[in-house]
PDB file of C-alpha atoms in Angstrom:
ATOM      1  CA  PRO A   4       0.000   0.000   0.000  1.00  0.00           C
ATOM      2  CA  GLU A   5       1.201   3.480  -0.873  1.00  0.00           C
ATOM      3  CA  ALA A   6       1.343   6.268   1.651  1.00  0.00           C
ATOM      4  CA  ARG A   7      -1.172   9.065   1.226  1.00  0.00           C
ATOM      5  CA  GLU A   8      -0.003  12.649   1.344  1.00  0.00           C
ATOM      6  CA  GLY A   9       0.503  13.620   4.976  1.00  0.00           C
ATOM      7  CA  SER A  10       0.525  10.009   6.208  1.00  0.00           C
ATOM      8  CA  ARG A  11       3.234   7.434   6.713  1.00  0.00           C
ATOM      9  CA  ALA A  12       3.680   4.265   4.711  1.00  0.00           C
ATOM     10  CA  SER A  13       2.707   1.040   6.440  1.00  0.00           C
ATOM     11  CA  PRO A  14       5.580  -1.014   7.891  1.00  0.00           C
ATOM     12  CA  VAL A  15       4.943  -3.678   5.236  1.00  0.00           C
ATOM     13  CA  ALA A  16       5.205  -1.073   2.454  1.00  0.00           C
ATOM     14  CA  VAL A  17       8.427   0.289   3.954  1.00  0.00           C
ATOM     15  CA  ALA A  18       9.915  -3.221   4.194  1.00  0.00           C
ATOM     16  CA  GLU A  19       8.854  -4.016   0.622  1.00  0.00           C
ATOM     17  CA  SER A  20      10.698  -0.895  -0.549  1.00  0.00           C
ATOM     18  CA  LEU A  21      13.984  -2.262   0.852  1.00  0.00           C
ATOM     19  CA  ASP A  22      16.155  -4.652  -1.139  1.00  0.00           C
ATOM     20  CA  ALA A  23      15.981  -8.273  -0.028  1.00  0.00           C
ATOM     21  CA  HIS A  24      19.314  -9.946   0.725  1.00  0.00           C
ATOM     22  CA  TRP A  25      19.798 -13.667   1.324  1.00  0.00           C
ATOM     23  CA  VAL A  26      22.347 -14.080   4.083  1.00  0.00           C
ATOM     24  CA  GLU A  27      24.256 -17.348   4.479  1.00  0.00           C
ATOM     25  CA  THR A  28      24.050 -18.524   8.083  1.00  0.00           C
ATOM     26  CA  PRO A  29      25.185 -21.766   9.747  1.00  0.00           C
ATOM     27  CA  VAL A  30      21.572 -22.999   9.632  1.00  0.00           C
ATOM     28  CA  GLY A  31      20.617 -21.910   6.093  1.00  0.00           C
ATOM     29  CA  LYS A  32      19.887 -18.774   4.082  1.00  0.00           C
ATOM     30  CA  VAL A  33      17.818 -16.072   5.807  1.00  0.00           C
ATOM     31  CA  GLU A  34      16.147 -13.177   4.033  1.00  0.00           C
ATOM     32  CA  ALA A  35      17.141  -9.809   5.463  1.00  0.00           C
ATOM     33  CA  LYS A  36      16.143  -6.258   4.587  1.00  0.00           C
ATOM     34  CA  LEU A  37      18.855  -3.652   5.134  1.00  0.00           C
ATOM     35  CA  SER A  38      18.318   0.069   5.556  1.00  0.00           C
ATOM     36  CA  LEU A  39      21.319   2.381   5.344  1.00  0.00           C
ATOM     37  CA  PRO A  40      21.373   6.160   5.752  1.00  0.00           C
ATOM     38  CA  ALA A  41      21.691   7.723   2.295  1.00  0.00           C
ATOM     39  CA  GLY A  42      25.223   8.740   1.462  1.00  0.00           C
ATOM     40  CA  GLU A  43      26.475   8.712   5.040  1.00  0.00           C
ATOM     41  CA  ARG A  44      28.392   6.340   7.285  1.00  0.00           C
ATOM     42  CA  PRO A  45      25.972   4.879   9.865  1.00  0.00           C
ATOM     43  CA  THR A  46      26.514   5.879  13.476  1.00  0.00           C
ATOM     44  CA  ALA A  47      24.984   2.590  14.685  1.00  0.00           C
ATOM     45  CA  LEU A  48      23.357  -0.622  13.442  1.00  0.00           C
ATOM     46  CA  ILE A  49      20.143  -2.024  14.884  1.00  0.00           C
ATOM     47  CA  LEU A  50      19.163  -5.688  14.543  1.00  0.00           C
ATOM     48  CA  LEU A  51      15.332  -5.735  14.599  1.00  0.00           C
ATOM     49  CA  VAL A  52      13.879  -9.117  15.625  1.00  0.00           C
ATOM     50  CA  HIS A  53      10.197  -9.793  14.872  1.00  0.00           C
ATOM     51  CA  GLY A  54       7.573 -11.766  16.770  1.00  0.00           C
ATOM     52  CA  MET A  55       6.346 -15.308  16.114  1.00  0.00           C
ATOM     53  CA  SER A  56       3.495 -14.753  13.638  1.00  0.00           C
ATOM     54  CA  PRO A  57       4.130 -15.394   9.929  1.00  0.00           C
ATOM     55  CA  ASN A  58       1.902 -12.433   8.992  1.00  0.00           C
ATOM     56  CA  PRO A  59       3.819  -9.750   7.067  1.00  0.00           C
ATOM     57  CA  GLU A  60       2.486  -7.137   9.508  1.00  0.00           C
ATOM     58  CA  VAL A  61       4.416  -8.898  12.298  1.00  0.00           C
ATOM     59  CA  ILE A  62       7.506  -9.896  10.299  1.00  0.00           C
ATOM     60  CA  TRP A  63       8.045  -6.307   9.158  1.00  0.00           C
ATOM     61  CA  GLU A  64       6.498  -4.478  12.169  1.00  0.00           C
ATOM     62  CA  TRP A  65       9.805  -2.821  13.099  1.00  0.00           C
ATOM     63  CA  ALA A  66       9.913  -1.152   9.656  1.00  0.00           C
ATOM     64  CA  CYS A  67       7.713   1.575  11.154  1.00  0.00           C
ATOM     65  CA  ILE A  68      10.882   3.154  12.616  1.00  0.00           C
ATOM     66  CA  ILE A  69      13.120   2.855   9.526  1.00  0.00           C
ATOM     67  CA  GLU A  70      12.674   6.450   8.315  1.00  0.00           C
ATOM     68  CA  ALA A  71      13.330   7.899  11.779  1.00  0.00           C
ATOM     69  CA  LEU A  72      16.478   5.768  12.031  1.00  0.00           C
ATOM     70  CA  ARG A  73      17.693   6.898   8.595  1.00  0.00           C
ATOM     71  CA  GLU A  74      17.212  10.532   9.609  1.00  0.00           C
ATOM     72  CA  ARG A  75      19.447   9.830  12.614  1.00  0.00           C
ATOM     73  CA  LYS A  76      22.106   8.129  10.466  1.00  0.00           C
ATOM     74  CA  VAL A  77      21.320   4.692  11.940  1.00  0.00           C
ATOM     75  CA  ALA A  78      21.354   1.531   9.827  1.00  0.00           C
ATOM     76  CA  ALA A  79      18.854  -1.254  10.467  1.00  0.00           C
ATOM     77  CA  VAL A  80      18.601  -4.895   9.471  1.00  0.00           C
ATOM     78  CA  LEU A  81      15.298  -6.782   9.544  1.00  0.00           C
ATOM     79  CA  PRO A  82      15.735 -10.561   9.245  1.00  0.00           C
ATOM     80  CA  ASN A  83      12.720 -12.614   8.139  1.00  0.00           C
ATOM     81  CA  LEU A  84      13.146 -15.713  10.278  1.00  0.00           C
ATOM     82  CA  HIS A  85      10.217 -17.387   8.480  1.00  0.00           C
ATOM     83  CA  SER A  86      12.351 -17.491   5.315  1.00  0.00           C
ATOM     84  CA  CYS A  87      14.496 -20.368   6.614  1.00  0.00           C
ATOM     85  CA  GLU A  88      13.047 -23.708   7.732  1.00  0.00           C
ATOM     86  CA  ARG A  89      15.403 -23.995  10.729  1.00  0.00           C
ATOM     87  CA  THR A  90      14.643 -20.487  12.021  1.00  0.00           C
ATOM     88  CA  ALA A  91      10.879 -20.348  11.411  1.00  0.00           C
ATOM     89  CA  PRO A  92       9.462 -19.481  14.859  1.00  0.00           C
ATOM     90  CA  SER A  93       6.852 -22.247  14.943  1.00  0.00           C
ATOM     91  CA  ALA A  94       9.497 -25.004  14.931  1.00  0.00           C
ATOM     92  CA  ALA A  95      12.907 -23.399  15.488  1.00  0.00           C
ATOM     93  CA  SER A  96      15.292 -24.165  18.292  1.00  0.00           C
ATOM     94  CA  ALA A  97      16.570 -21.099  20.148  1.00  0.00           C
ATOM     95  CA  SER A  98      20.169 -22.068  19.334  1.00  0.00           C
ATOM     96  CA  ASP A  99      19.461 -22.183  15.571  1.00  0.00           C
ATOM     97  CA  VAL A 100      17.805 -18.759  15.719  1.00  0.00           C
ATOM     98  CA  VAL A 101      20.742 -17.313  17.682  1.00  0.00           C
ATOM     99  CA  GLU A 102      23.180 -18.713  15.082  1.00  0.00           C
ATOM    100  CA  ALA A 103      21.191 -17.136  12.267  1.00  0.00           C
ATOM    101  CA  LEU A 104      20.718 -13.773  14.010  1.00  0.00           C
ATOM    102  CA  ALA A 105      24.432 -13.592  14.855  1.00  0.00           C
ATOM    103  CA  ALA A 106      25.297 -14.264  11.205  1.00  0.00           C
ATOM    104  CA  VAL A 107      22.840 -11.624   9.965  1.00  0.00           C
ATOM    105  CA  ALA A 108      24.215  -9.071  12.451  1.00  0.00           C
ATOM    106  CA  THR A 109      27.794  -9.880  11.397  1.00  0.00           C
ATOM    107  CA  TRP A 110      26.896  -9.547   7.707  1.00  0.00           C
ATOM    108  CA  ALA A 111      25.143  -6.203   8.244  1.00  0.00           C
ATOM    109  CA  GLY A 112      27.945  -5.012  10.513  1.00  0.00           C
ATOM    110  CA  SER A 113      30.482  -5.681   7.758  1.00  0.00           C
ATOM    111  CA  LEU A 114      28.531  -3.285   5.525  1.00  0.00           C
ATOM    112  CA  CYS A 115      28.437  -0.638   8.275  1.00  0.00           C
ATOM    113  CA  ASN A 116      32.181  -0.464   8.945  1.00  0.00           C
ATOM    114  CA  GLY A 117      31.885  -2.044  12.384  1.00  0.00           C
ATOM    115  CA  CYS A 118      29.616   0.621  13.877  1.00  0.00           C
ATOM    116  CA  PRO A 119      28.054  -0.114  17.315  1.00  0.00           C
ATOM    117  CA  LEU A 120      25.304  -2.759  17.400  1.00  0.00           C
ATOM    118  CA  LEU A 121      21.976  -2.469  19.205  1.00  0.00           C
ATOM    119  CA  VAL A 122      19.326  -5.205  19.295  1.00  0.00           C
ATOM    120  CA  TYR A 123      15.549  -4.697  19.424  1.00  0.00           C
ATOM    121  CA  GLY A 124      13.096  -7.572  19.944  1.00  0.00           C
ATOM    122  CA  LYS A 125       9.370  -7.921  20.446  1.00  0.00           C
ATOM    123  CA  SER A 126       7.374 -10.823  21.908  1.00  0.00           C
ATOM    124  CA  TRP A 127       8.958 -14.105  20.678  1.00  0.00           C
ATOM    125  CA  GLY A 128      11.647 -11.980  19.048  1.00  0.00           C
ATOM    126  CA  GLY A 129      12.335 -10.344  22.410  1.00  0.00           C
ATOM    127  CA  ALA A 130      13.416 -13.655  23.900  1.00  0.00           C
ATOM    128  CA  ARG A 131      15.628 -14.320  20.866  1.00  0.00           C
ATOM    129  CA  ALA A 132      17.037 -10.766  21.164  1.00  0.00           C
ATOM    130  CA  VAL A 133      18.129 -11.498  24.739  1.00  0.00           C
ATOM    131  CA  GLU A 134      19.737 -14.764  23.678  1.00  0.00           C
ATOM    132  CA  VAL A 135      21.665 -13.295  20.728  1.00  0.00           C
ATOM    133  CA  SER A 136      22.674 -10.282  22.855  1.00  0.00           C
ATOM    134  CA  ALA A 137      24.225 -12.575  25.460  1.00  0.00           C
ATOM    135  CA  ARG A 138      26.449 -13.801  22.621  1.00  0.00           C
ATOM    136  CA  LEU A 139      27.090 -10.602  20.625  1.00  0.00           C
ATOM    137  CA  CYS A 140      27.413  -8.075  23.483  1.00  0.00           C
ATOM    138  CA  PRO A 141      25.650  -5.125  21.783  1.00  0.00           C
ATOM    139  CA  VAL A 142      25.896  -1.603  23.205  1.00  0.00           C
ATOM    140  CA  GLY A 143      22.167  -1.644  23.985  1.00  0.00           C
ATOM    141  CA  LEU A 144      19.063  -3.841  24.004  1.00  0.00           C
ATOM    142  CA  VAL A 145      15.404  -2.807  23.628  1.00  0.00           C
ATOM    143  CA  LEU A 146      12.697  -5.326  24.530  1.00  0.00           C
ATOM    144  CA  ALA A 147       8.981  -4.839  23.852  1.00  0.00           C
ATOM    145  CA  CYS A 148       6.741  -7.280  25.742  1.00  0.00           C
ATOM    146  CA  PRO A 149       9.268 -10.112  25.317  1.00  0.00           C
ATOM    147  CA  ALA A 150       8.606 -13.804  25.796  1.00  0.00           C
ATOM    148  CA  SER A 151      10.777 -15.539  28.396  1.00  0.00           C
ATOM    149  CA  PRO A 152      14.345 -16.093  27.185  1.00  0.00           C
ATOM    150  CA  ALA A 153      16.318 -19.275  27.801  1.00  0.00           C
ATOM    151  CA  ALA A 154      17.496 -19.771  31.373  1.00  0.00           C
ATOM    152  CA  GLY A 155      20.720 -18.012  32.288  1.00  0.00           C
ATOM    153  CA  GLN A 156      20.697 -15.617  29.339  1.00  0.00           C
ATOM    154  CA  VAL A 157      19.520 -12.528  31.247  1.00  0.00           C
ATOM    155  CA  SER A 158      22.341 -12.633  33.797  1.00  0.00           C
ATOM    156  CA  ALA A 159      24.885 -12.728  30.934  1.00  0.00           C
ATOM    157  CA  LEU A 160      23.746  -9.379  29.517  1.00  0.00           C
ATOM    158  CA  GLU A 161      26.122  -6.481  30.065  1.00  0.00           C
ATOM    159  CA  ALA A 162      24.453  -3.834  27.887  1.00  0.00           C
ATOM    160  CA  PRO A 163      21.899  -1.312  29.107  1.00  0.00           C
ATOM    161  CA  VAL A 164      18.342  -2.605  28.577  1.00  0.00           C
ATOM    162  CA  LEU A 165      15.153  -0.671  27.885  1.00  0.00           C
ATOM    163  CA  LEU A 166      12.214  -2.926  28.781  1.00  0.00           C
ATOM    164  CA  LEU A 167       8.840  -1.768  27.447  1.00  0.00           C
ATOM    165  CA  TRP A 168       5.545  -3.433  28.311  1.00  0.00           C
ATOM    166  CA  ALA A 169       1.956  -2.569  27.418  1.00  0.00           C
ATOM    167  CA  LYS A 170      -0.454  -3.155  30.272  1.00  0.00           C
ATOM    168  CA  ASP A 171      -3.053  -4.344  27.762  1.00  0.00           C
ATOM    169  CA  ASP A 172      -0.809  -6.743  25.801  1.00  0.00           C
ATOM    170  CA  ASP A 173      -2.952  -9.771  24.973  1.00  0.00           C
ATOM    171  CA  VAL A 174      -0.068 -11.997  23.824  1.00  0.00           C
ATOM    172  CA  ILE A 175       2.465 -11.667  26.659  1.00  0.00           C
ATOM    173  CA  PRO A 176       0.526 -10.416  29.710  1.00  0.00           C
ATOM    174  CA  PHE A 177       1.830  -7.422  31.655  1.00  0.00           C
ATOM    175  CA  GLU A 178       2.251  -9.566  34.783  1.00  0.00           C
ATOM    176  CA  ALA A 179       4.955 -11.565  32.974  1.00  0.00           C
ATOM    177  CA  HIS A 180       7.338  -8.602  33.224  1.00  0.00           C
ATOM    178  CA  ALA A 181       8.089  -9.005  36.944  1.00  0.00           C
ATOM    179  CA  THR A 182      10.394 -12.043  36.701  1.00  0.00           C
ATOM    180  CA  LEU A 183      12.323 -10.645  33.740  1.00  0.00           C
ATOM    181  CA  LEU A 184      12.658  -7.214  35.347  1.00  0.00           C
ATOM    182  CA  ASP A 185      13.964  -8.778  38.567  1.00  0.00           C
ATOM    183  CA  GLY A 186      16.547 -10.742  36.568  1.00  0.00           C
ATOM    184  CA  LEU A 187      17.620  -7.661  34.626  1.00  0.00           C
ATOM    185  CA  ARG A 188      17.994  -5.592  37.788  1.00  0.00           C
ATOM    186  CA  ALA A 189      20.023  -8.369  39.472  1.00  0.00           C
ATOM    187  CA  ARG A 190      22.692  -8.381  36.741  1.00  0.00           C
ATOM    188  CA  PRO A 191      26.168  -7.456  37.946  1.00  0.00           C
ATOM    189  CA  SER A 192      26.516  -4.835  35.191  1.00  0.00           C
ATOM    190  CA  GLY A 193      24.324  -2.871  32.789  1.00  0.00           C
ATOM    191  CA  CYS A 194      21.497  -0.572  33.778  1.00  0.00           C
ATOM    192  CA  THR A 195      17.822  -1.369  33.191  1.00  0.00           C
ATOM    193  CA  ILE A 196      15.029   1.085  32.412  1.00  0.00           C
ATOM    194  CA  PHE A 197      11.439  -0.135  32.601  1.00  0.00           C
ATOM    195  CA  ALA A 198       8.539   1.712  31.004  1.00  0.00           C
TER     196      ALA A 198
END
């Protein structure tokens, strides 16, 4: 769908406007959309991890912030984890997804001259964002109503974390935040902001 004058394009339309890249990972090829600031070296790279649903509106939901990131000279990579059998959320193992996300982040990072990495994740993708962050050590992590990550992953995080939770979330209930927030606040390093 095209944007009307005075309105913004839908996240799906924004994602469709980006070139698709097929990134080789240890578990198979994964489609990724890459957004780079026009004509400028990025100041940061954000890995945007989607939720579990195969609907395009969920896969590309983070594309709603692409234009704002470009304006701020920030690159973004949006992997489509449904594009690879071993990373499709309905049947994937967390370790396969982490392998694929790490490979996508490394590939995108090589195109961004090693600029700092941040990781964003929502719902199912929030749990995977925690797990890949424990491995990649990004400079920051943003979680929106995340599912529970694998045991032991939260304590390994060193980066600052912004944890966002909607009180009316009907997928991951607001009450689920307490255990994760306690774990984040108990980490030996890295601050946590909860909103």
